[in-house]
Short mmCIF file of C-alpha atoms in Angstrom, two decimals:
data_model
loop_
_atom_site.label_atom_id
_atom_site.label_comp_id
_atom_site.label_asym_id
_atom_site.label_seq_id
_atom_site.Cartn_x
_atom_site.Cartn_y
_atom_site.Cartn_z
CA MET R 1 -2.41 3.47 30.52
CA SER R 2 -3.77 6.57 32.13
CA PRO R 3 -4.10 9.77 30.13
CA THR R 4 -1.44 11.48 32.20
CA GLU R 5 1.35 9.00 31.47
CA ALA R 6 3.91 9.44 28.77
CA PRO R 7 3.13 7.79 25.42
CA SER R 8 4.10 4.14 25.21
CA LEU R 9 6.32 2.51 22.62
CA SER R 10 3.35 1.11 20.69
CA GLN R 11 1.78 4.56 20.45
CA ALA R 12 5.06 6.06 19.27
CA VAL R 13 5.28 3.39 16.59
CA ALA R 14 1.69 4.12 15.56
CA MET R 15 2.50 7.81 15.28
CA ALA R 16 5.56 7.05 13.16
CA ALA R 17 3.48 4.82 10.89
CA GLY R 18 0.87 7.54 10.61
CA GLU R 19 3.48 10.08 9.60
CA LEU R 20 4.86 7.72 6.98
CA THR R 21 1.49 6.94 5.42
CA GLY R 22 0.40 10.56 5.69
CA LEU R 23 3.03 11.77 3.25
CA PRO R 24 1.83 13.20 -0.06
CA GLU R 25 1.19 10.71 -2.81
CA THR R 26 4.41 9.81 -4.55
CA PRO R 27 4.69 10.26 -8.30
CA ARG R 28 3.93 7.33 -10.51
CA ARG R 29 6.80 4.88 -10.58
CA GLY R 30 8.08 3.14 -13.69
CA ARG R 31 7.13 5.94 -16.06
CA GLY R 32 7.99 5.16 -19.64
CA LEU R 33 9.43 2.11 -21.34
CA SER R 34 13.03 1.01 -21.52
CA LEU R 35 14.98 1.74 -24.69
CA ARG R 36 15.45 -1.97 -25.25
CA THR R 37 11.69 -2.51 -25.33
CA LEU R 38 11.22 0.39 -27.75
CA ILE R 39 13.98 -0.96 -30.00
CA VAL R 40 12.38 -4.39 -30.18
CA LEU R 41 8.93 -2.93 -30.90
CA ARG R 42 10.28 -0.72 -33.69
CA TRP R 43 12.16 -3.59 -35.35
CA LEU R 44 8.92 -5.55 -35.38
CA ALA R 45 7.13 -2.55 -36.92
CA ILE R 46 9.88 -2.15 -39.55
CA ILE R 47 9.67 -5.81 -40.49
CA GLY R 48 5.88 -5.63 -40.78
CA GLN R 49 5.92 -2.42 -42.84
CA THR R 50 8.59 -3.71 -45.20
CA SER R 51 6.75 -6.98 -45.73
CA ALA R 52 3.47 -5.18 -46.45
CA ILE R 53 5.05 -2.75 -48.95
CA LEU R 54 7.00 -5.43 -50.84
CA THR R 55 4.03 -7.80 -50.91
CA ALA R 56 1.70 -5.10 -52.26
CA TYR R 57 4.20 -4.00 -54.94
CA PHE R 58 5.67 -7.28 -56.16
CA ALA R 59 3.00 -9.87 -55.33
CA LEU R 60 -0.20 -7.87 -55.81
CA HIS R 61 1.28 -5.48 -58.39
CA PHE R 62 -0.19 -2.40 -56.74
CA PRO R 63 1.21 0.82 -58.25
CA LEU R 64 2.44 2.42 -55.04
CA PRO R 65 5.41 4.83 -54.64
CA LEU R 66 7.97 2.20 -53.69
CA MET R 67 11.04 4.36 -53.19
CA PRO R 68 9.38 7.01 -50.96
CA CYS R 69 7.85 4.24 -48.87
CA LEU R 70 11.18 2.44 -48.49
CA ALA R 71 12.81 5.78 -47.65
CA ALA R 72 10.33 6.32 -44.79
CA ILE R 73 11.03 2.80 -43.52
CA GLY R 74 14.78 3.39 -43.89
CA ILE R 75 14.57 6.53 -41.75
CA SER R 76 12.83 4.45 -39.07
CA ALA R 77 15.61 1.83 -39.27
CA ALA R 78 18.28 4.53 -38.99
CA MET R 79 16.49 5.96 -35.97
CA ASN R 80 16.46 2.53 -34.37
CA LEU R 81 20.18 2.03 -35.01
CA ALA R 82 20.90 5.40 -33.35
CA THR R 83 18.72 4.38 -30.41
CA MET R 84 20.65 1.11 -30.08
CA ALA R 85 23.93 3.05 -29.99
CA LYS R 86 22.53 5.31 -27.26
CA ALA R 87 21.30 2.30 -25.30
CA ARG R 88 24.87 0.95 -25.20
CA ARG R 89 26.15 4.19 -23.63
CA ILE R 90 23.46 4.35 -20.96
CA ASP R 91 21.46 1.79 -19.05
CA GLY R 92 18.86 0.92 -21.67
CA SER R 93 16.92 -1.32 -19.29
CA LEU R 94 15.67 1.56 -17.14
CA PRO R 95 12.38 3.30 -17.98
CA ASP R 96 12.70 6.83 -19.30
CA GLY R 97 9.58 8.92 -19.81
CA PRO R 98 10.89 11.74 -22.07
CA ARG R 99 12.77 9.32 -24.34
CA THR R 100 9.71 7.09 -24.57
CA ALA R 101 7.53 10.06 -25.52
CA ALA R 102 10.02 11.18 -28.20
CA GLN R 103 10.29 7.69 -29.68
CA LEU R 104 6.52 7.20 -29.79
CA GLY R 105 6.09 10.65 -31.32
CA PHE R 106 8.51 9.69 -34.08
CA ASP R 107 6.57 6.46 -34.67
CA ILE R 108 3.33 8.43 -35.11
CA LEU R 109 4.95 10.76 -37.67
CA GLN R 110 6.58 7.90 -39.58
CA LEU R 111 3.37 5.86 -39.69
CA ALA R 112 1.35 8.91 -40.79
CA THR R 113 3.87 9.50 -43.62
CA LEU R 114 3.52 5.90 -44.83
CA LEU R 115 -0.27 6.12 -44.68
CA ALA R 116 -0.26 9.40 -46.63
CA LEU R 117 1.79 7.70 -49.39
CA THR R 118 -0.52 4.66 -49.51
CA GLY R 119 -4.11 5.93 -49.48
CA GLY R 120 -4.57 7.76 -46.18
CA LEU R 121 -7.72 6.79 -44.29
CA ALA R 122 -8.69 4.40 -47.09
CA ASN R 123 -5.70 2.25 -46.10
CA PRO R 124 -6.92 -0.39 -43.60
CA PHE R 125 -3.58 -0.15 -41.75
CA CYS R 126 -4.55 3.33 -40.47
CA LEU R 127 -5.85 1.51 -37.40
CA LEU R 128 -2.20 1.18 -36.27
CA LEU R 129 -2.25 4.86 -35.24
CA VAL R 130 -4.03 3.74 -32.09
CA ALA R 131 -1.04 1.65 -30.89
CA PRO R 132 1.49 4.39 -29.97
CA VAL R 133 -1.15 6.41 -28.11
CA THR R 134 -2.31 3.35 -26.18
CA ILE R 135 1.27 2.57 -25.14
CA ALA R 136 1.75 6.19 -24.07
CA ALA R 137 -1.44 6.17 -22.00
CA ALA R 138 -0.34 3.02 -20.18
CA ALA R 139 3.30 3.95 -19.58
CA LEU R 140 3.67 7.74 -19.57
CA PRO R 141 2.45 10.68 -17.46
CA ALA R 142 -0.87 12.18 -18.47
CA ARG R 143 0.67 15.31 -20.03
CA GLN R 144 2.93 13.40 -22.40
CA ALA R 145 0.17 10.93 -23.26
CA VAL R 146 -2.19 13.81 -24.10
CA ILE R 147 0.43 15.40 -26.38
CA LEU R 148 0.87 12.14 -28.29
CA GLY R 149 -2.91 11.71 -28.50
CA VAL R 150 -3.24 15.19 -30.00
CA MET R 151 -0.49 14.32 -32.48
CA ALA R 152 -2.40 11.20 -33.55
CA ILE R 153 -5.64 13.17 -33.97
CA ILE R 154 -3.84 15.83 -36.03
CA ALA R 155 -2.39 13.04 -38.17
CA VAL R 156 -5.90 11.65 -38.73
CA GLY R 157 -7.11 15.10 -39.77
CA PHE R 158 -4.18 15.50 -42.16
CA LEU R 159 -4.81 12.08 -43.73
CA PHE R 160 -8.46 12.98 -44.20
CA SER R 161 -7.59 16.21 -46.00
CA TRP R 162 -4.71 14.94 -48.16
CA SER R 163 -3.17 11.63 -49.21
CA LEU R 164 -2.12 9.83 -52.38
CA PRO R 165 -4.72 7.53 -53.95
CA LEU R 166 -5.09 4.09 -52.45
CA PRO R 167 -2.92 1.65 -54.47
CA TRP R 168 -5.17 -0.83 -56.27
CA ARG R 169 -5.13 -3.25 -59.17
CA LEU R 170 -3.99 -1.96 -62.57
CA HIS R 171 -6.61 -0.21 -64.68
CA GLU R 172 -8.91 -0.03 -61.60
CA HIS R 173 -9.48 2.91 -59.30
CA LEU R 174 -10.99 2.62 -55.83
CA GLU R 175 -12.41 5.90 -54.55
CA LEU R 176 -14.23 5.89 -51.21
CA PRO R 177 -17.10 8.37 -50.74
CA LEU R 178 -16.34 11.49 -48.75
CA LEU R 179 -18.93 10.66 -46.10
CA TYR R 180 -17.43 7.20 -45.64
CA ARG R 181 -13.92 8.62 -45.23
CA LEU R 182 -15.31 11.12 -42.72
CA GLY R 183 -16.83 8.26 -40.77
CA LEU R 184 -13.51 6.43 -40.83
CA GLY R 185 -11.73 9.50 -39.50
CA LEU R 186 -14.23 10.00 -36.69
CA ALA R 187 -14.12 6.32 -35.80
CA LEU R 188 -10.33 6.41 -35.69
CA MET R 189 -10.33 9.49 -33.45
CA THR R 190 -12.89 7.87 -31.16
CA GLY R 191 -10.79 4.72 -31.03
CA VAL R 192 -7.69 6.70 -30.10
CA LEU R 193 -9.48 8.52 -27.28
CA PHE R 194 -11.38 5.53 -25.91
CA THR R 195 -8.52 3.03 -26.08
CA ALA R 196 -6.04 5.49 -24.59
CA GLY R 197 -8.44 6.46 -21.80
CA TYR R 198 -9.17 2.83 -20.99
CA ALA R 199 -5.46 1.93 -20.94
CA TRP R 200 -4.68 4.92 -18.71
CA LYS R 201 -7.41 4.00 -16.21
CA VAL R 202 -6.35 0.34 -16.02
CA SER R 203 -2.70 1.34 -15.60
CA ALA R 204 -3.53 3.89 -12.88
CA ASP R 205 -5.62 1.39 -10.92
CA ALA R 206 -2.93 -1.28 -11.21
CA GLU R 207 -0.29 1.19 -10.05
CA LYS R 208 -2.33 2.25 -7.03
CA LEU R 209 -2.85 -1.37 -6.09
CA GLU R 210 0.86 -2.10 -6.50
CA LEU R 211 1.79 0.84 -4.27
CA ALA R 212 -0.78 -0.18 -1.67
CA LEU R 213 0.50 -3.76 -1.64
CA ALA R 214 4.05 -2.48 -1.29
CA THR R 215 2.92 -0.40 1.69
CA THR R 216 1.26 -3.50 3.14
CA GLN R 217 4.50 -5.44 2.85
CA ASP R 218 6.37 -2.59 4.53
CA VAL R 219 3.90 -2.52 7.43
CA LEU R 220 4.18 -6.27 7.89
CA GLN R 221 7.98 -6.15 7.86
CA ARG R 222 7.89 -3.32 10.43
CA GLU R 223 5.63 -5.42 12.66
CA GLN R 224 7.99 -8.38 12.38
CA ARG R 225 10.99 -6.19 13.21
CA LEU R 226 9.22 -4.84 16.28
CA ALA R 227 8.37 -8.37 17.36
CA ALA R 228 12.02 -9.34 16.98
CA LEU R 229 13.05 -6.54 19.35
CA GLY R 230 11.70 -8.62 22.23
CA GLY R 231 14.23 -11.35 21.54
CA LEU R 232 17.05 -8.84 21.24
CA ALA R 233 16.06 -7.28 24.57
CA ALA R 234 16.04 -10.67 26.27
CA ALA R 235 19.48 -11.50 24.89
CA ALA R 236 20.85 -8.12 26.02
CA ALA R 237 19.42 -8.62 29.50
CA HIS R 238 21.09 -12.02 29.74
CA GLU R 239 24.47 -10.68 28.63
CA LEU R 240 24.35 -7.67 30.97
CA GLY R 241 23.45 -9.74 34.02
CA THR R 242 27.02 -10.89 34.77
CA PRO R 243 28.77 -7.48 34.74
CA LEU R 244 25.89 -6.02 36.75
CA ALA R 245 26.34 -8.71 39.42
CA THR R 246 30.04 -7.85 39.58
CA ILE R 247 29.19 -4.16 40.11
CA GLN R 248 26.84 -5.09 42.94
CA VAL R 249 29.51 -7.23 44.65
CA VAL R 250 32.11 -4.47 44.43
CA ALA R 251 29.60 -1.88 45.66
CA LYS R 252 28.77 -4.02 48.70
CA GLU R 253 32.47 -4.35 49.54
CA MET R 254 32.86 -0.56 49.24
CA LEU R 255 29.85 -0.02 51.51
CA ARG R 256 31.21 -2.46 54.08
CA ALA R 257 34.67 -0.83 54.07
CA ALA R 258 33.47 2.79 54.18
CA PRO R 259 32.78 4.55 57.50
CA ALA R 260 29.13 4.94 58.36
CA ASP R 261 27.45 8.20 57.20
CA SER R 262 30.48 9.08 55.07
CA PRO R 263 30.21 10.33 51.49
CA GLU R 264 31.84 7.10 50.30
CA ALA R 265 29.14 5.05 52.03
CA GLU R 266 26.41 7.17 50.45
CA ASP R 267 27.96 6.73 47.02
CA ALA R 268 28.25 2.96 47.48
CA ALA R 269 24.62 2.75 48.64
CA LEU R 270 23.52 4.77 45.62
CA ILE R 271 25.44 2.43 43.32
CA LEU R 272 23.76 -0.57 44.94
CA GLN R 273 20.35 1.05 44.64
CA GLN R 274 20.79 1.88 40.96
CA ALA R 275 22.29 -1.52 40.21
CA GLU R 276 19.25 -3.17 41.77
CA ARG R 277 17.04 -0.96 39.64
CA CYS R 278 18.97 -2.01 36.54
CA ARG R 279 18.56 -5.64 37.53
CA ALA R 280 14.80 -5.16 37.81
CA ILE R 281 14.67 -3.53 34.37
CA LEU R 282 16.72 -6.35 32.86
CA LYS R 283 14.44 -8.90 34.47
CA GLN R 284 11.44 -7.16 32.95
CA LEU R 285 13.11 -7.20 29.55
CA SER R 286 14.03 -10.85 29.82
CA ASP R 287 10.40 -11.66 30.66
CA LYS R 288 9.38 -10.52 27.11
CA PRO R 289 10.42 -13.53 25.06
CA ALA R 290 11.02 -13.89 21.38
CA GLU R 291 8.05 -14.38 19.11
CA ASP R 292 8.99 -17.97 18.23
CA ASP R 293 9.06 -19.08 21.87
CA PRO R 294 6.47 -21.89 22.00
CA LEU R 295 5.26 -20.75 25.41
CA PHE R 296 4.42 -17.23 24.21
CA ALA R 297 3.76 -17.60 20.46
CA ASP R 298 0.06 -17.97 21.24
CA VAL R 299 -2.32 -15.83 23.25
CA ASP R 300 -5.71 -16.05 24.87
CA LEU R 301 -8.47 -14.72 22.61
CA LYS R 302 -9.71 -12.19 25.14
CA ALA R 303 -6.13 -11.13 25.94
CA LEU R 304 -5.64 -10.41 22.25
CA LEU R 305 -8.64 -8.07 22.28
CA GLU R 306 -7.28 -6.37 25.39
CA GLU R 307 -3.92 -5.93 23.68
CA VAL R 308 -5.31 -4.21 20.56
CA ALA R 309 -7.63 -2.01 22.63
CA GLU R 310 -5.09 -0.97 25.27
CA PRO R 311 -3.40 1.87 23.28
CA HIS R 312 -6.79 3.61 22.93
CA ARG R 313 -8.02 3.40 26.51
CA GLY R 314 -8.33 6.62 28.44
CA PHE R 315 -9.12 8.74 25.36
CA ASP R 316 -12.72 9.65 26.43
CA LEU R 317 -13.91 6.28 25.11
CA VAL R 318 -15.30 3.22 26.84
CA PHE R 319 -14.18 -0.18 25.52
CA ASP R 320 -16.47 -3.14 26.12
CA ILE R 321 -14.72 -6.47 25.57
CA ALA R 322 -16.72 -9.68 25.66
CA LEU R 323 -16.16 -13.31 24.76
CA LYS R 324 -18.90 -15.70 23.69
CA ALA R 325 -18.09 -19.41 23.80
CA PRO R 326 -20.18 -22.57 24.14
CA PRO R 327 -20.87 -23.47 27.78
CA GLY R 328 -18.37 -25.84 29.33
CA GLN R 329 -15.72 -25.35 26.68
CA PRO R 330 -12.37 -23.67 27.44
CA VAL R 331 -11.46 -20.42 25.72
CA PRO R 332 -9.22 -21.27 22.77
CA ARG R 333 -5.69 -19.98 22.50
CA ILE R 334 -4.77 -18.60 19.11
CA ARG R 335 -1.54 -17.89 17.30
CA ARG R 336 -0.26 -14.38 17.90
CA LEU R 337 0.58 -13.40 14.33
CA PRO R 338 1.86 -9.89 13.48
CA GLU R 339 -0.70 -9.74 10.64
CA ILE R 340 -3.58 -10.26 13.06
CA VAL R 341 -2.26 -7.88 15.71
CA HIS R 342 -1.67 -5.04 13.26
CA GLY R 343 -4.88 -5.66 11.31
CA LEU R 344 -7.09 -5.68 14.39
CA SER R 345 -5.24 -2.67 15.84
CA THR R 346 -6.00 -0.68 12.70
CA LEU R 347 -9.68 -1.64 12.77
CA VAL R 348 -9.91 -0.67 16.46
CA GLU R 349 -8.18 2.63 15.68
CA ASN R 350 -10.74 3.33 12.95
CA ALA R 351 -13.59 2.56 15.33
CA ALA R 352 -12.06 4.78 18.04
CA ASP R 353 -11.71 7.68 15.60
CA PHE R 354 -15.37 7.59 14.57
CA ALA R 355 -16.93 6.52 17.88
CA VAL R 356 -18.81 9.00 20.05
CA SER R 357 -18.29 7.35 23.42
CA ARG R 358 -18.13 3.55 23.15
CA VAL R 359 -16.39 0.80 21.19
CA ARG R 360 -17.41 -2.83 21.57
CA LEU R 361 -15.10 -5.75 20.82
CA THR R 362 -16.79 -9.15 20.86
CA ALA R 363 -15.14 -12.49 20.14
CA GLY R 364 -17.35 -15.45 19.30
CA VAL R 365 -16.27 -19.08 19.15
CA ASP R 366 -18.16 -22.11 17.89
CA ALA R 367 -17.21 -25.55 16.64
CA GLY R 368 -15.78 -24.40 13.33
CA TRP R 369 -15.18 -20.65 13.42
CA ILE R 370 -13.60 -17.82 15.40
CA GLU R 371 -15.26 -14.46 14.85
CA ILE R 372 -14.35 -10.98 16.10
CA ASP R 373 -16.81 -8.07 15.89
CA ILE R 374 -15.67 -4.46 16.23
CA MET R 375 -18.54 -1.97 16.63
CA ASP R 376 -18.69 1.73 17.43
CA ASP R 377 -21.48 4.18 18.17
CA GLY R 378 -20.42 6.71 15.54
CA PRO R 379 -22.20 7.79 12.34
CA GLY R 380 -21.53 4.49 10.54
CA PHE R 381 -20.35 3.94 6.98
CA SER R 382 -21.66 6.42 4.45
CA SER R 383 -23.47 5.14 1.38
CA GLU R 384 -20.71 6.57 -0.85
CA ILE R 385 -17.86 4.86 1.01
CA LEU R 386 -19.45 1.46 1.79
CA PRO R 387 -19.38 -0.01 -1.76
CA ARG R 388 -15.70 0.89 -2.18
CA LEU R 389 -14.54 0.14 1.35
CA GLY R 390 -11.44 -2.01 1.24
CA GLU R 391 -10.03 -0.42 -1.91
CA PRO R 392 -6.83 1.63 -1.54
CA TYR R 393 -7.08 5.43 -1.23
CA VAL R 394 -10.71 5.43 -0.05
CA THR R 395 -11.14 7.41 3.18
CA SER R 396 -13.42 9.74 5.09
CA ARG R 397 -11.51 9.64 8.38
CA PRO R 398 -11.67 12.58 10.81
CA GLN R 399 -8.81 13.70 12.98
CA ALA R 400 -8.05 10.83 15.31
CA LYS R 401 -9.03 11.08 18.96
CA ALA R 402 -6.00 9.05 19.98
CA ARG R 403 -3.64 11.38 18.16
CA ARG R 404 -5.29 14.45 19.69
CA ALA R 405 -5.20 12.97 23.19
CA LEU R 406 -1.59 11.94 22.69
CA ALA R 407 -0.73 15.51 21.70
CA ASP R 408 -2.43 16.66 24.91
CA GLN R 409 -0.27 14.22 26.88
CA ILE R 410 2.94 15.45 25.30
CA ALA R 411 1.97 19.07 25.92
CA ALA R 412 1.08 18.28 29.52
CA ALA R 413 4.36 16.46 30.08
CA SER R 414 6.32 19.35 28.59
CA ALA R 415 4.50 21.84 30.79
CA GLY R 416 5.10 19.66 33.83
CA ARG R 417 8.85 19.57 33.22
CA GLY R 418 9.20 23.24 32.42
CA GLY R 419 6.74 24.94 34.71
CA GLY R 420 6.26 22.73 37.74
CA THR R 421 6.00 24.49 41.07
CA GLY R 422 7.48 21.72 43.12
CA LYS R 423 8.70 18.17 43.21
CA GLY R 424 6.07 15.72 42.09
CA ARG R 425 3.67 18.46 41.01
CA ARG R 426 2.64 19.08 37.41
CA ALA R 427 1.13 22.15 35.86
CA ALA R 428 -2.25 21.94 34.18
CA PRO R 429 -1.94 21.01 30.50
CA PRO R 430 -2.43 23.99 28.22
CA PRO R 431 -5.01 23.76 25.46
CA VAL R 432 -3.65 22.37 22.19
CA THR R 433 -4.43 24.76 19.38
CA ALA R 434 -1.98 23.52 16.76
CA PRO R 435 -3.43 21.36 14.02
CA ILE R 436 -3.07 17.66 14.59
CA ALA R 437 -1.53 15.61 11.81
CA PRO R 438 -3.90 13.13 10.18
CA SER R 439 -3.82 9.64 11.54
CA GLN R 440 -2.57 6.47 9.98
CA GLY R 441 -5.46 6.05 7.60
CA GLY R 442 -5.37 9.56 6.19
CA MET R 443 -4.48 8.30 2.72
CA GLY R 444 -7.17 5.61 2.71
CA LEU R 445 -4.64 2.80 3.13
CA GLY R 446 -5.35 1.81 6.75
CA PHE R 447 -8.42 -0.35 6.13
CA PHE R 448 -6.93 -1.74 2.92
CA ILE R 449 -3.76 -2.81 4.74
CA ALA R 450 -5.73 -4.27 7.65
CA ARG R 451 -8.00 -6.22 5.33
CA THR R 452 -5.06 -7.54 3.29
CA LEU R 453 -3.17 -8.67 6.40
CA LEU R 454 -6.21 -10.32 7.98
CA GLU R 455 -7.17 -12.12 4.79
CA ARG R 456 -3.58 -13.31 4.48
CA SER R 457 -3.98 -14.97 7.88
CA GLY R 458 -7.04 -16.85 6.55
CA GLY R 459 -9.78 -14.50 7.73
CA LYS R 460 -12.72 -13.00 5.86
CA VAL R 461 -13.55 -9.34 6.54
CA SER R 462 -17.11 -8.02 6.20
CA VAL R 463 -18.55 -4.60 7.02
CA GLY R 464 -22.01 -3.26 7.73
CA ALA R 465 -24.17 -1.32 10.14
CA GLY R 466 -23.68 -1.77 13.87
CA GLN R 467 -26.20 -2.08 16.69
CA ASP R 468 -26.50 -0.52 20.09
CA GLU R 469 -27.20 -2.47 23.26
CA SER R 470 -30.94 -2.45 22.58
CA GLY R 471 -30.50 -3.87 19.09
CA ARG R 472 -31.25 -0.68 17.17
CA PRO R 473 -29.03 0.17 14.16
CA ARG R 474 -26.24 2.53 15.11
CA GLY R 475 -22.62 3.06 14.14
CA ALA R 476 -20.42 0.76 12.06
CA ARG R 477 -19.55 -2.89 12.37
CA VAL R 478 -16.53 -4.78 11.05
CA THR R 479 -16.48 -8.56 11.38
CA VAL R 480 -13.45 -10.79 10.92
CA ARG R 481 -14.13 -14.51 10.66
CA TRP R 482 -11.51 -17.29 10.58
CA PRO R 483 -11.80 -21.05 10.31
CA ARG R 484 -11.01 -22.29 13.79
CA GLN R 485 -8.20 -24.57 12.65
CA ALA R 486 -6.45 -21.60 10.97
CA LEU R 487 -5.89 -19.78 14.29
CA GLU R 488 -6.33 -22.15 17.20
CA VAL R 489 -3.24 -23.59 18.83
CA ALA R 490 -3.55 -27.28 19.64
CA VAL R 491 -3.43 -27.77 23.41
CA PRO R 492 -2.18 -31.14 24.71
CA ALA R 493 -4.93 -33.25 26.21
CA MET R 494 -3.31 -33.39 29.67
CA GLU R 495 -2.89 -29.62 29.81
CA SER R 496 -6.47 -29.09 28.66
CA ALA R 497 -7.80 -31.43 31.31
CA THR R 498 -5.72 -29.70 33.96
CA SER R 499 -6.94 -26.23 32.98
CA SER R 500 -10.56 -27.44 32.87
CA GLY R 501 -10.23 -29.06 36.28
CA GLY R 502 -8.61 -25.97 37.72
CA THR R 503 -11.46 -23.75 36.62
#
């Protein structure tokens, strides 16, 4: 496509995908826990607390304040019954951040009360203060998790400064040294901070990966829908052929019956001309078959490289496409999978954005493997990005050349329609001064999606430094390598012999 033509459908789809992935990062999904989960967890805590209190009082004969302890547990049970009643009125299976924070805050206060009645930091069950904060860090926004963490630390400080004596055997008194209790308090605070921070980091990474995988699925579904449009177009062309033929027949009869050089004859000729144009368009549409057509479900390896490079030609870049195969062997035909087309297109787009003047696409074939190298003459991968390349939300992409050139095309086309001086003439494109929206990889998802799609097709993606034509290190290199049987389409022996003899 020349730089002066209007943008093609594939470029428009790429722009739409870029606008979708360039949106601001969405808030974390699934914040909080469902009320049903909180109810189950609290019943388990109530059962455990009741068992521990009754065992210590009746089996071990520890002189603990039984009634205040049972009252604290009873308040927790009443709170759980009220929560169950609320869950019946609303959908208790949906996560709710504020309710989760309130419930966990109540659990911290109730547990701190029980600990204060049973020895404070000398009670080995004080370790349970870590649990609500860890749950909050994994399931709640950072602000609410921090508030609950501060509550737990305040509770530790309160238990250090005041608590009833630790219940022990009759006529014996266990008093821990002050320094030891201080160490327990500091250890508990450190455990709260470390465990909560670790849980928050793991949850955040898992959530980013989940969102990136969901985006990958969306891209793949969009590619499959676009591929299905070819079949719809072919079906529409077939259905429209009959009424179009009828229009042509009627138009010919009108032209034959109308006097020469009359307005009616001109109208009939125009109808015939436009009907013939429609027939040509329908023929072109019907020539683009459905993806599952066995004659077109596969593609020549070099043609695939031409297809993924075509949208970027003409944007002040030179594309070198080469194929390396053993002498005397035919070029293999491979399955044209949406995953491969989109993945390679994204890698070529990345190379075009960073390249100075040249992008090289090389396909290599041997007995067991099919390998595609994509190299550019840009600055290459930075040392900070290279170890993390392939992870979601890792990017250092500049403004895309293709997007900038496409904006120039649109501006030039608009100027040509509005300010042309004559038929067939187009005004010079004005300079584009408006900021260009970031391209498809602006969020750091482009390479991640491409790598995921290509590895799903059976390929292995590796990255490194590129080389120029003289073999010196320059630019970046991305290599995709598939087992040959994973991509190659089996060609019947007779057809293979015919194609070899023809060449």
